[in-house]
CSV table of C-alpha atoms and ligand atoms in Angstrom, one decimal:
chain,number,residue,atom,x,y,z
A,1,MET,CA,2.7,-32.5,-25.9
A,2,PRO,CA,3.0,-29.1,-24.3
A,3,TYR,CA,4.6,-28.7,-20.9
A,4,GLU,CA,6.5,-26.2,-18.9
A,5,VAL,CA,8.9,-27.6,-16.3
A,6,LYS,CA,12.2,-26.4,-14.8
A,7,ASP,CA,14.5,-29.0,-16.5
A,8,ILE,CA,13.3,-31.9,-18.6
A,9,ASN,CA,16.7,-33.6,-18.0
A,10,LEU,CA,15.6,-34.2,-14.4
A,11,ALA,CA,13.2,-36.8,-15.8
A,12,GLU,CA,15.5,-39.8,-15.2
A,13,GLN,CA,15.8,-39.0,-11.5
A,14,GLY,CA,12.1,-38.2,-11.3
A,15,LEU,CA,11.2,-41.6,-12.8
A,16,ARG,CA,13.3,-43.3,-10.2
A,17,ASN,CA,11.5,-41.4,-7.4
A,18,LEU,CA,8.2,-42.3,-9.0
A,19,GLU,CA,9.2,-46.0,-8.8
A,20,TRP,CA,10.1,-45.6,-5.1
A,21,ALA,CA,6.7,-43.9,-4.5
A,22,GLU,CA,4.8,-46.7,-6.2
A,23,ILE,CA,6.4,-49.3,-4.0
A,24,GLN,CA,4.7,-47.5,-1.0
A,25,MET,CA,1.4,-46.9,-2.8
A,26,GLY,CA,-0.1,-50.4,-3.0
A,27,ALA,CA,-3.7,-49.3,-2.4
A,28,LEU,CA,-3.6,-46.8,-5.3
A,29,LEU,CA,-2.0,-49.4,-7.6
A,30,LYS,CA,-4.9,-51.7,-7.0
A,31,VAL,CA,-7.3,-48.9,-8.1
A,32,ARG,CA,-5.1,-48.3,-11.1
A,33,GLU,CA,-5.2,-52.0,-12.0
A,34,ARG,CA,-9.0,-52.0,-12.0
A,35,PHE,CA,-9.2,-48.7,-13.8
A,36,ALA,CA,-6.9,-50.1,-16.6
A,37,LYS,CA,-9.4,-53.0,-17.1
A,38,GLU,CA,-12.7,-51.1,-16.7
A,39,GLN,CA,-11.7,-47.7,-18.3
A,40,PRO,CA,-14.2,-45.7,-16.2
A,41,LEU,CA,-12.7,-42.4,-17.2
A,42,LYS,CA,-12.4,-43.0,-20.9
A,43,GLY,CA,-13.0,-39.9,-23.0
A,44,TYR,CA,-12.9,-37.5,-20.1
A,45,ARG,CA,-10.4,-34.6,-19.6
A,46,ILE,CA,-9.2,-34.0,-16.1
A,47,GLY,CA,-7.7,-30.7,-15.1
A,48,MET,CA,-5.7,-30.7,-11.9
A,49,ALA,CA,-4.2,-28.1,-9.5
A,50,LEU,CA,-2.3,-30.2,-7.0
A,51,HIS,CA,1.1,-30.2,-5.4
A,52,VAL,CA,3.2,-31.6,-8.3
A,53,THR,CA,5.1,-34.4,-6.4
A,54,LYS,CA,6.1,-37.9,-7.1
A,55,GLU,CA,2.9,-39.2,-5.3
A,56,THR,CA,0.7,-36.9,-7.4
A,57,ALA,CA,2.4,-38.3,-10.5
A,58,ILE,CA,1.2,-41.8,-9.5
A,59,LEU,CA,-2.4,-40.4,-9.2
A,60,VAL,CA,-1.9,-38.9,-12.7
A,61,ARG,CA,-0.8,-42.3,-14.0
A,62,THR,CA,-3.9,-43.9,-12.3
A,63,LEU,CA,-6.3,-41.4,-14.0
A,64,ILE,CA,-4.6,-42.0,-17.4
A,65,ALA,CA,-4.8,-45.8,-16.9
A,66,GLY,CA,-8.6,-45.3,-16.4
A,67,GLY,CA,-8.8,-43.7,-19.8
A,68,ALA,CA,-8.6,-40.0,-18.9
A,69,GLU,CA,-6.5,-37.2,-20.5
A,70,VAL,CA,-4.8,-35.0,-17.9
A,71,ALA,CA,-3.4,-31.5,-17.6
A,72,ILE,CA,-1.8,-30.4,-14.3
A,73,ALA,CA,-0.5,-27.3,-12.7
A,74,SER,CA,0.6,-26.8,-9.1
A,75,CYS,CA,-1.5,-25.5,-6.2
A,76,ASN,CA,1.4,-23.8,-4.4
A,77,PRO,CA,4.4,-21.9,-5.9
A,78,LEU,CA,6.9,-23.7,-3.7
A,79,SER,CA,5.7,-27.3,-3.6
A,80,THR,CA,6.7,-28.7,-7.0
A,81,GLN,CA,9.3,-31.4,-7.1
A,82,ASP,CA,11.0,-30.5,-10.4
A,83,ASP,CA,12.1,-34.1,-11.1
A,84,ALA,CA,8.6,-35.4,-10.7
A,85,ALA,CA,7.3,-32.7,-13.0
A,86,ALA,CA,10.0,-33.6,-15.6
A,87,ALA,CA,9.1,-37.3,-15.3
A,88,LEU,CA,5.4,-36.5,-16.0
A,89,ALA,CA,6.4,-34.4,-19.0
A,90,SER,CA,8.5,-37.3,-20.3
A,91,GLU,CA,5.4,-39.4,-20.2
A,92,ASP,CA,3.6,-36.9,-22.4
A,93,VAL,CA,1.5,-35.4,-19.6
A,94,ARG,CA,0.6,-31.7,-20.0
A,95,VAL,CA,2.4,-30.5,-16.8
A,96,TYR,CA,3.0,-26.8,-16.0
A,97,ALA,CA,4.9,-26.4,-12.8
A,98,TYR,CA,8.3,-25.5,-11.3
A,99,LYS,CA,9.5,-25.0,-7.7
A,100,GLY,CA,9.6,-21.2,-6.9
A,101,GLU,CA,6.9,-20.1,-9.4
A,102,THR,CA,6.2,-16.4,-9.6
A,103,ARG,CA,2.7,-15.4,-8.9
A,104,GLU,CA,2.2,-14.6,-12.5
A,105,ASP,CA,3.4,-18.0,-13.6
A,106,TYR,CA,1.3,-19.7,-10.9
A,107,TYR,CA,-1.9,-18.3,-12.4
A,108,ARG,CA,-0.7,-18.6,-16.0
A,109,PHE,CA,-0.2,-22.3,-15.4
A,110,ILE,CA,-3.7,-22.7,-13.9
A,111,GLU,CA,-5.0,-20.9,-17.0
A,112,GLU,CA,-3.2,-23.5,-19.2
A,113,VAL,CA,-5.2,-26.2,-17.3
A,114,ILE,CA,-8.4,-24.3,-17.8
A,115,ARG,CA,-7.6,-23.9,-21.6
A,116,PHE,CA,-7.5,-27.7,-21.7
A,117,LYS,CA,-11.3,-27.5,-21.0
A,118,PRO,CA,-11.5,-30.1,-18.3
A,119,HIS,CA,-14.7,-32.2,-17.7
A,120,VAL,CA,-13.5,-32.8,-14.1
A,121,THR,CA,-11.4,-30.6,-11.9
A,122,ILE,CA,-9.1,-31.8,-9.0
A,123,ASP,CA,-8.1,-29.0,-6.6
A,124,ASP,CA,-6.1,-28.6,-3.4
A,125,GLY,CA,-7.2,-25.3,-2.0
A,126,CYS,CA,-9.9,-24.4,-4.6
A,127,ASP,CA,-7.8,-22.1,-6.8
A,128,LEU,CA,-8.7,-23.9,-10.1
A,129,ILE,CA,-12.4,-24.0,-9.3
A,130,SER,CA,-12.3,-20.4,-8.2
A,131,GLU,CA,-10.5,-19.2,-11.4
A,132,ILE,CA,-13.0,-21.1,-13.5
A,133,HIS,CA,-16.0,-19.6,-11.7
A,134,THR,CA,-14.8,-16.0,-11.7
A,135,LYS,CA,-13.1,-15.8,-15.1
A,136,TYR,CA,-14.3,-18.7,-17.4
A,137,PRO,CA,-18.0,-19.3,-16.4
A,138,GLU,CA,-18.7,-20.3,-20.0
A,139,LEU,CA,-16.7,-23.5,-19.5
A,140,ILE,CA,-18.9,-24.7,-16.6
A,141,GLN,CA,-21.6,-26.2,-18.7
A,142,ASP,CA,-19.2,-28.9,-19.8
A,143,ILE,CA,-17.8,-29.6,-16.3
A,144,ILE,CA,-19.3,-32.7,-14.7
A,145,CYS,CA,-17.8,-32.4,-11.2
A,146,GLY,CA,-14.8,-31.4,-9.1
A,147,CYS,CA,-12.8,-33.0,-6.2
A,148,GLU,CA,-11.2,-31.0,-3.4
A,149,GLU,CA,-8.3,-32.2,-1.4
A,150,THR,CA,-7.9,-30.0,1.6
A,151,THR,CA,-9.7,-28.4,4.6
A,152,THR,CA,-9.2,-24.9,3.4
A,153,GLY,CA,-10.5,-25.7,-0.1
A,154,VAL,CA,-13.6,-27.3,1.4
A,155,ILE,CA,-14.3,-24.3,3.6
A,156,ARG,CA,-14.0,-22.0,0.5
A,157,LEU,CA,-16.4,-24.3,-1.4
A,158,ARG,CA,-19.0,-24.4,1.4
A,159,ALA,CA,-18.9,-20.6,1.4
A,160,MET,CA,-19.5,-20.6,-2.4
A,161,GLU,CA,-22.4,-23.1,-2.0
A,162,GLN,CA,-24.0,-20.9,0.7
A,163,ASP,CA,-23.7,-17.8,-1.5
A,164,GLY,CA,-25.2,-19.7,-4.4
A,165,ALA,CA,-22.0,-19.2,-6.3
A,166,LEU,CA,-21.0,-22.8,-6.8
A,167,LYS,CA,-22.1,-23.9,-10.2
A,168,TYR,CA,-21.0,-27.6,-10.4
A,169,PRO,CA,-20.9,-30.5,-7.9
A,170,VAL,CA,-17.7,-31.0,-5.9
A,171,ILE,CA,-16.7,-33.9,-3.8
A,172,ALA,CA,-15.0,-33.0,-0.6
A,173,VAL,CA,-12.3,-35.7,-0.7
A,174,ASN,CA,-10.8,-34.0,2.4
A,175,ASP,CA,-13.8,-35.1,4.4
A,176,CYS,CA,-13.1,-38.9,3.9
A,177,GLN,CA,-12.1,-40.6,7.1
A,178,THR,CA,-9.3,-42.3,5.3
A,179,LYS,CA,-8.0,-38.9,4.1
A,180,HIS,CA,-8.2,-37.2,7.5
A,181,LEU,CA,-6.6,-40.0,9.4
A,182,MET,CA,-3.7,-40.6,7.2
A,183,ASP,CA,-3.1,-37.2,5.6
A,184,ASN,CA,-4.0,-34.5,8.1
A,185,TYR,CA,-3.1,-36.5,11.2
A,186,TYR,CA,-0.2,-38.9,10.5
A,187,GLY,CA,1.0,-37.2,7.3
A,188,THR,CA,1.0,-33.5,8.5
A,189,GLY,CA,2.3,-34.7,11.9
A,190,GLN,CA,5.4,-36.3,10.5
A,191,SER,CA,6.1,-34.2,7.5
A,192,SER,CA,5.7,-30.7,9.1
A,193,LEU,CA,8.4,-31.6,11.6
A,194,ASP,CA,10.5,-33.1,8.7
A,195,GLY,CA,10.1,-29.6,7.0
A,196,VAL,CA,11.3,-27.7,10.1
A,197,LEU,CA,14.2,-30.2,10.5
A,198,ARG,CA,15.3,-30.0,6.9
A,199,ALA,CA,15.1,-26.2,6.9
A,200,SER,CA,16.9,-25.7,10.3
A,201,ASN,CA,18.3,-29.0,11.5
A,202,VAL,CA,17.4,-27.8,15.0
A,203,LEU,CA,17.2,-30.3,17.9
A,204,ILE,CA,13.5,-30.6,18.8
A,205,SER,CA,14.1,-32.4,22.0
A,206,GLY,CA,14.1,-30.1,25.0
A,207,ASN,CA,12.7,-27.2,23.1
A,208,ILE,CA,9.2,-25.6,23.6
A,209,LEU,CA,7.1,-26.3,20.5
A,210,VAL,CA,4.0,-24.2,20.1
A,211,VAL,CA,1.3,-25.7,17.9
A,212,ALA,CA,-1.4,-23.3,16.8
A,213,GLY,CA,-4.6,-25.2,16.1
A,214,TYR,CA,-5.6,-28.6,17.4
A,215,GLY,CA,-7.6,-29.9,14.5
A,216,ASN,CA,-6.6,-33.1,12.6
A,217,CYS,CA,-3.3,-31.6,11.5
A,218,GLY,CA,-2.5,-29.9,14.8
A,219,LYS,CA,-3.1,-33.1,16.7
A,220,GLY,CA,-0.6,-34.9,14.5
A,221,VAL,CA,2.0,-32.2,14.8
A,222,ALA,CA,1.7,-32.0,18.6
A,223,LEU,CA,1.9,-35.8,18.9
A,224,ARG,CA,5.0,-36.1,16.8
A,225,GLY,CA,6.6,-33.1,18.5
A,226,LYS,CA,6.0,-34.8,21.9
A,227,GLY,CA,7.6,-38.0,20.4
A,228,PHE,CA,10.7,-36.0,19.5
A,229,GLY,CA,11.0,-34.8,23.1
A,230,ALA,CA,9.6,-31.3,22.8
A,231,ASN,CA,7.6,-29.6,25.5
A,232,VAL,CA,4.4,-28.9,23.5
A,233,ILE,CA,2.1,-26.0,24.0
A,234,VAL,CA,-1.2,-25.9,22.1
A,235,THR,CA,-3.1,-22.7,21.2
A,236,GLU,CA,-6.8,-22.9,20.2
A,237,VAL,CA,-9.9,-20.8,19.7
A,238,ASP,CA,-12.3,-23.7,20.0
A,239,ALA,CA,-13.2,-24.8,23.6
A,240,PHE,CA,-13.7,-28.5,22.8
A,241,ARG,CA,-10.5,-28.8,20.9
A,242,ALA,CA,-8.6,-26.9,23.6
A,243,LEU,CA,-10.0,-29.3,26.2
A,244,GLN,CA,-9.0,-32.3,24.1
A,245,ALA,CA,-5.4,-30.9,23.8
A,246,LYS,CA,-5.3,-30.5,27.6
A,247,MET,CA,-6.6,-34.0,28.2
A,248,ASP,CA,-4.0,-35.3,25.7
A,249,GLY,CA,-1.4,-34.0,28.0
A,250,PHE,CA,-0.4,-30.7,26.4
A,251,ARG,CA,-0.2,-27.2,27.9
A,252,VAL,CA,-2.9,-24.9,26.5
A,253,MET,CA,-2.8,-21.1,26.6
A,254,PRO,CA,-3.4,-18.1,24.4
A,255,MET,CA,-0.8,-17.3,21.7
A,256,ALA,CA,0.0,-14.0,23.5
A,257,GLU,CA,1.4,-16.2,26.4
A,258,ALA,CA,2.8,-19.0,24.3
A,259,ALA,CA,4.7,-16.5,22.1
A,260,VAL,CA,6.9,-15.5,25.0
A,261,GLU,CA,7.8,-19.1,25.9
A,262,GLY,CA,8.1,-20.9,22.6
A,263,ASP,CA,11.3,-21.9,20.7
A,264,ILE,CA,9.6,-23.4,17.6
A,265,PHE,CA,6.2,-22.4,16.3
A,266,ILE,CA,4.0,-24.4,13.8
A,267,THR,CA,0.6,-23.0,12.7
A,268,VAL,CA,-2.0,-25.4,11.4
A,269,THR,CA,-5.2,-23.4,11.8
A,270,GLY,CA,-6.5,-22.5,8.3
A,271,ASP,CA,-6.9,-19.1,9.8
A,272,LEU,CA,-5.4,-15.6,9.2
A,273,HIS,CA,-2.6,-14.4,11.4
A,274,ALA,CA,-2.7,-17.1,14.1
A,275,ILE,CA,0.7,-15.6,14.7
A,276,SER,CA,0.6,-11.8,14.4
A,277,MET,CA,3.3,-9.1,14.5
A,278,ASP,CA,2.3,-8.4,18.1
A,279,HIS,CA,3.1,-12.0,18.9
A,280,ILE,CA,6.3,-12.0,17.0
A,281,ARG,CA,7.6,-8.9,18.8
A,282,THR,CA,7.4,-10.7,22.2
A,283,MET,CA,9.2,-13.8,21.0
A,284,LYS,CA,12.7,-14.9,22.2
A,285,ASP,CA,15.7,-14.1,20.2
A,286,GLY,CA,16.2,-17.1,17.8
A,287,ALA,CA,12.6,-18.3,17.7
A,288,ILE,CA,11.8,-20.5,14.6
A,289,LEU,CA,8.5,-19.9,12.8
A,290,ALA,CA,6.8,-22.4,10.4
A,291,ASN,CA,3.3,-22.8,8.9
A,292,SER,CA,1.7,-26.0,7.7
A,293,GLY,CA,-1.7,-24.7,7.1
A,294,HIS,CA,-2.8,-24.2,3.5
A,295,PHE,CA,-2.1,-20.5,2.9
A,296,ASP,CA,0.9,-18.4,3.8
A,297,ASN,CA,-1.1,-16.0,5.9
A,298,GLU,CA,-1.2,-17.9,9.2
A,299,VAL,CA,2.0,-16.2,10.2
A,300,ASP,CA,1.9,-12.5,9.4
A,301,VAL,CA,4.7,-12.8,6.9
A,302,ARG,CA,3.8,-9.5,5.2
A,303,GLY,CA,3.9,-7.7,8.6
A,304,LEU,CA,7.2,-9.3,9.3
A,305,GLU,CA,8.6,-8.2,6.0
A,306,LYS,CA,7.6,-4.6,6.8
A,307,ALA,CA,8.7,-4.6,10.5
A,308,ALA,CA,12.1,-6.2,10.0
A,309,SER,CA,15.1,-3.9,10.1
A,310,ALA,CA,17.1,-6.6,8.3
A,311,LYS,CA,16.5,-9.9,6.4
A,312,ARG,CA,18.9,-12.4,5.0
A,313,ALA,CA,18.7,-16.0,3.8
A,314,ILE,CA,20.7,-18.2,6.2
A,315,ARG,CA,20.3,-21.2,4.0
A,316,PRO,CA,17.7,-22.2,1.3
A,317,LEU,CA,14.1,-21.5,2.6
A,318,PHE,CA,15.3,-20.5,6.0
A,319,ASP,CA,15.3,-16.7,6.4
A,320,GLU,CA,16.5,-14.6,9.3
A,321,TYR,CA,14.5,-11.4,10.2
A,322,VAL,CA,15.7,-8.9,12.7
A,323,VAL,CA,12.8,-7.3,14.6
A,324,ASP,CA,13.4,-4.9,17.5
A,325,GLY,CA,17.0,-6.1,17.7
A,326,LYS,CA,15.9,-9.8,18.0
A,327,ARG,CA,16.2,-12.5,15.4
A,328,VAL,CA,13.4,-14.7,14.2
A,329,PHE,CA,13.8,-17.4,11.6
A,330,LEU,CA,11.1,-18.2,9.1
A,331,CYS,CA,10.9,-21.6,7.3
A,332,GLY,CA,9.8,-21.9,3.7
A,333,GLU,CA,8.6,-18.2,3.4
A,334,GLY,CA,5.7,-19.1,5.7
A,335,ARG,CA,4.2,-21.5,3.0
A,336,LEU,CA,3.3,-25.2,3.8
A,337,VAL,CA,6.5,-26.2,5.5
A,338,ASN,CA,6.2,-29.8,4.8
A,339,LEU,CA,6.0,-29.2,1.0
A,340,ALA,CA,8.3,-26.1,0.8
A,341,CYS,CA,11.1,-27.5,2.9
A,342,ALA,CA,10.6,-31.2,2.7
A,343,GLU,CA,8.9,-33.6,0.3
A,344,GLY,CA,5.3,-33.4,1.6
A,345,HIS,CA,3.6,-36.4,3.0
A,346,PRO,CA,5.2,-39.9,2.7
A,347,SER,CA,3.9,-41.8,-0.3
A,348,THR,CA,1.9,-44.3,1.9
A,349,VAL,CA,-0.1,-41.4,3.2
A,350,MET,CA,-0.8,-40.0,-0.2
A,351,SER,CA,-1.8,-43.4,-1.5
A,352,LEU,CA,-4.9,-43.2,0.5
A,353,SER,CA,-5.7,-39.5,-0.2
A,354,PHE,CA,-5.3,-40.3,-3.9
A,355,CYS,CA,-7.4,-43.5,-3.8
A,356,ASP,CA,-10.1,-41.1,-2.5
A,357,GLN,CA,-9.4,-38.7,-5.3
A,358,ALA,CA,-9.4,-41.4,-8.0
A,359,LEU,CA,-12.6,-43.0,-6.7
A,360,GLY,CA,-14.1,-39.5,-6.2
A,361,VAL,CA,-13.6,-38.8,-9.9
A,362,GLU,CA,-15.1,-42.1,-10.9
A,363,TYR,CA,-18.1,-41.6,-8.5
A,364,GLY,CA,-18.7,-38.0,-9.8
A,365,ILE,CA,-18.7,-39.2,-13.5
A,366,ALA,CA,-20.9,-42.3,-12.7
A,367,HIS,CA,-23.4,-40.2,-10.8
A,368,ARG,CA,-23.3,-37.1,-13.0
A,369,ASP,CA,-27.1,-37.1,-13.5
A,370,GLU,CA,-27.9,-37.1,-9.8
A,371,LEU,CA,-25.4,-34.6,-8.5
A,372,GLU,CA,-26.3,-30.9,-8.1
A,373,PRO,CA,-24.0,-27.9,-7.7
A,374,LYS,CA,-23.2,-28.7,-4.0
A,375,VAL,CA,-20.4,-30.0,-1.9
A,376,TYR,CA,-20.7,-33.8,-1.5
A,377,GLN,CA,-19.0,-36.3,0.7
A,378,LEU,CA,-17.9,-39.6,-0.8
A,379,PRO,CA,-20.3,-42.4,0.3
A,380,PRO,CA,-18.9,-44.1,3.4
A,381,GLU,CA,-18.7,-47.5,1.6
A,382,ILE,CA,-16.0,-45.9,-0.7
A,383,ASP,CA,-14.2,-44.6,2.3
A,384,GLN,CA,-14.3,-48.1,3.9
A,385,HIS,CA,-13.2,-49.7,0.6
A,386,VAL,CA,-10.1,-47.4,0.6
A,387,ALA,CA,-9.3,-48.5,4.2
A,388,GLU,CA,-9.7,-52.2,3.1
A,389,LEU,CA,-7.4,-51.6,0.1
A,390,GLN,CA,-4.7,-50.2,2.4
A,391,LEU,CA,-5.1,-53.1,4.9
A,392,GLU,CA,-4.8,-55.5,2.0
A,393,ALA,CA,-1.7,-53.6,0.8
A,394,MET,CA,-0.2,-54.1,4.3
A,395,ASP,CA,-1.3,-57.7,4.4
A,396,ILE,CA,-3.5,-57.2,7.4
A,397,ARG,CA,-6.6,-59.2,7.9
A,398,ILE,CA,-9.5,-58.4,10.2
A,399,ASP,CA,-12.6,-60.2,11.6
A,400,GLU,CA,-15.9,-60.3,9.8
A,401,LEU,CA,-19.3,-59.9,11.5
A,402,THR,CA,-21.1,-63.3,11.8
A,403,GLU,CA,-24.8,-63.4,10.7
A,404,GLU,CA,-25.7,-63.6,14.4
A,405,GLN,CA,-23.7,-60.5,15.2
A,406,LYS,CA,-25.2,-58.5,12.3
A,407,LYS,CA,-28.6,-59.4,13.6
A,408,TYR,CA,-27.7,-58.4,17.2
A,409,LEU,CA,-26.2,-55.1,16.1
A,410,SER,CA,-29.2,-54.1,14.1
A,411,SER,CA,-31.9,-55.1,16.6
A,412,TRP,CA,-33.4,-53.2,19.5
A,413,GLN,CA,-35.2,-56.1,21.3
A,414,GLU,CA,-32.2,-57.5,23.1
A,415,GLY,CA,-31.6,-55.8,26.5
A,416,THR,CA,-30.0,-56.5,29.9
B,1,LIG,N1,0.5,-29.3,5.4
B,1,LIG,C1,-0.3,-30.2,4.9
B,1,LIG,O1,0.1,-31.0,4.1
B,1,LIG,C2,-1.8,-30.1,5.1
B,1,LIG,C3,-2.5,-31.3,5.1
B,1,LIG,C4,-3.9,-31.2,5.4
B,1,LIG,C5,-4.5,-30.0,5.7
B,1,LIG,N2,-3.7,-28.9,5.7
B,1,LIG,C6,-4.2,-27.5,6.0
B,1,LIG,O2,-4.0,-27.3,7.4
B,1,LIG,C7,-5.0,-26.4,7.9
B,1,LIG,C8,-5.6,-27.1,9.1
B,1,LIG,O3,-6.3,-28.3,8.7
B,1,LIG,P1,-7.1,-29.2,9.7
B,1,LIG,O4,-7.7,-30.3,8.9
B,1,LIG,O5,-6.3,-29.5,10.9
B,1,LIG,O6,-8.3,-28.2,10.0
B,1,LIG,P2,-9.3,-28.2,11.3
B,1,LIG,O7,-10.4,-27.3,10.9
B,1,LIG,O8,-9.6,-29.6,11.7
B,1,LIG,O9,-8.4,-27.6,12.5
B,1,LIG,C9,-8.0,-26.2,12.6
B,1,LIG,C10,-8.0,-25.8,14.0
B,1,LIG,O10,-7.5,-24.5,14.2
B,1,LIG,C11,-8.2,-23.8,15.1
B,1,LIG,N3,-8.0,-22.4,14.9
B,1,LIG,C12,-8.6,-21.6,14.1
B,1,LIG,N4,-8.2,-20.3,14.2
B,1,LIG,C13,-7.2,-20.4,15.2
B,1,LIG,C14,-6.4,-19.4,15.8
B,1,LIG,N5,-6.4,-18.1,15.4
B,1,LIG,N6,-5.6,-19.8,16.8
B,1,LIG,C15,-5.5,-21.1,17.2
B,1,LIG,N7,-6.3,-22.0,16.7
B,1,LIG,C16,-7.1,-21.7,15.7
B,1,LIG,C17,-9.7,-24.3,14.9
B,1,LIG,O11,-10.5,-24.1,16.1
B,1,LIG,C18,-9.4,-25.8,14.6
B,1,LIG,O12,-9.5,-26.6,15.8
B,1,LIG,C19,-5.9,-26.1,6.8
B,1,LIG,O13,-5.5,-24.9,6.2
B,1,LIG,C20,-5.7,-27.3,5.8
B,1,LIG,O14,-6.0,-27.0,4.5
B,1,LIG,C21,-2.3,-28.9,5.4
């Protein structure tokens, strides 16, 4: 079986890490058990561009248990866990990924996945779908559907749909409640700080943490920053979200003001240059910059590269730049800090996201005749089912509506 990984000898360590991930991914294992019995994906080829981590490896095993053949590349040059990639290769999966890929290899690996002629695509950030649409449109006739993991990817797909450019149905797994709650909120909250800590080992407590963006991810990062004892400032462009941040107890101000005050900055906006060179020039000596949004353009890293009079690596994935005689430190080259500098989300978080992915693939295949080239949400029953699976995995039981309550909640006659 073809594969390209950093070192196949890392497989033994990778398999141990996969075992540890599985212990925390009870909900996904339940889906895998059912898939193994029912074989809903039998005969289908699934092409993936996802962060190649131990948790993604458990998703790959789940899809294979359901009868699929899988090829996988990464969706970020810095996020691959080389031992997990080697573990997948040792299980005869077509895996093309290593940590620190060149841009050339990144796209070559996505091409390998495309050459596998997938019937279903799974993306995180829409690069696979975008490459297929722009360079290999002849393959689209055999593609049944796609699934997209993240906010930025869904935004790109909705833009494609609006332009009439989207040529096959895609399920916005990102938009599931179970994905948002666990992944964007709790997952990004914890793991972004984990990334900054592993890169810098800075004491968060007592520092001013500036969080750019108060969406699902930003809320999680701000909450966890506060938990660590940081004085948190939020920057926003949306009035409602800014109000919510204020009501949640955070200081809110424009980045131009926050830049002067902040010690540590984390961007989670999905937007270009939430931190610009103008902002960076006004920062304190020693400010730490990190991004946890999908692309590496939320901090103007290119501007920083140009403007800096000196640059050196202080330690792996923690670079010092000197700008106007002051030092700023950049974590993980400005790429997703939780994946570049740490291990991404904890396995429990990814268990839910990947239940949504696996059930999204099953749904797309089962409803292939009804779906049009549009962006779809997974039906709420499936989202609820994933929440139930996780409650079951945590051995938590909840109440059920009585017949009387069901009737009451669906009637309009009962008043004061
Ligand atoms: N690190 C991870 O593991 C991870 C996980 C999930 C999502 N993401 C990515 O994180 C990003 C944010 O995701 P989300 O789900 O929170 O999105 P979201 O749309 O819910 O929130 C983004 C927020 O940023 C605000 N914003 C936009 N431009 C801004 C600017 N210039 N300055 C300040 N605020 C600005 C928006 O108003 C919005 O409230 C996306 O790129 C998403 O793909 C990363």
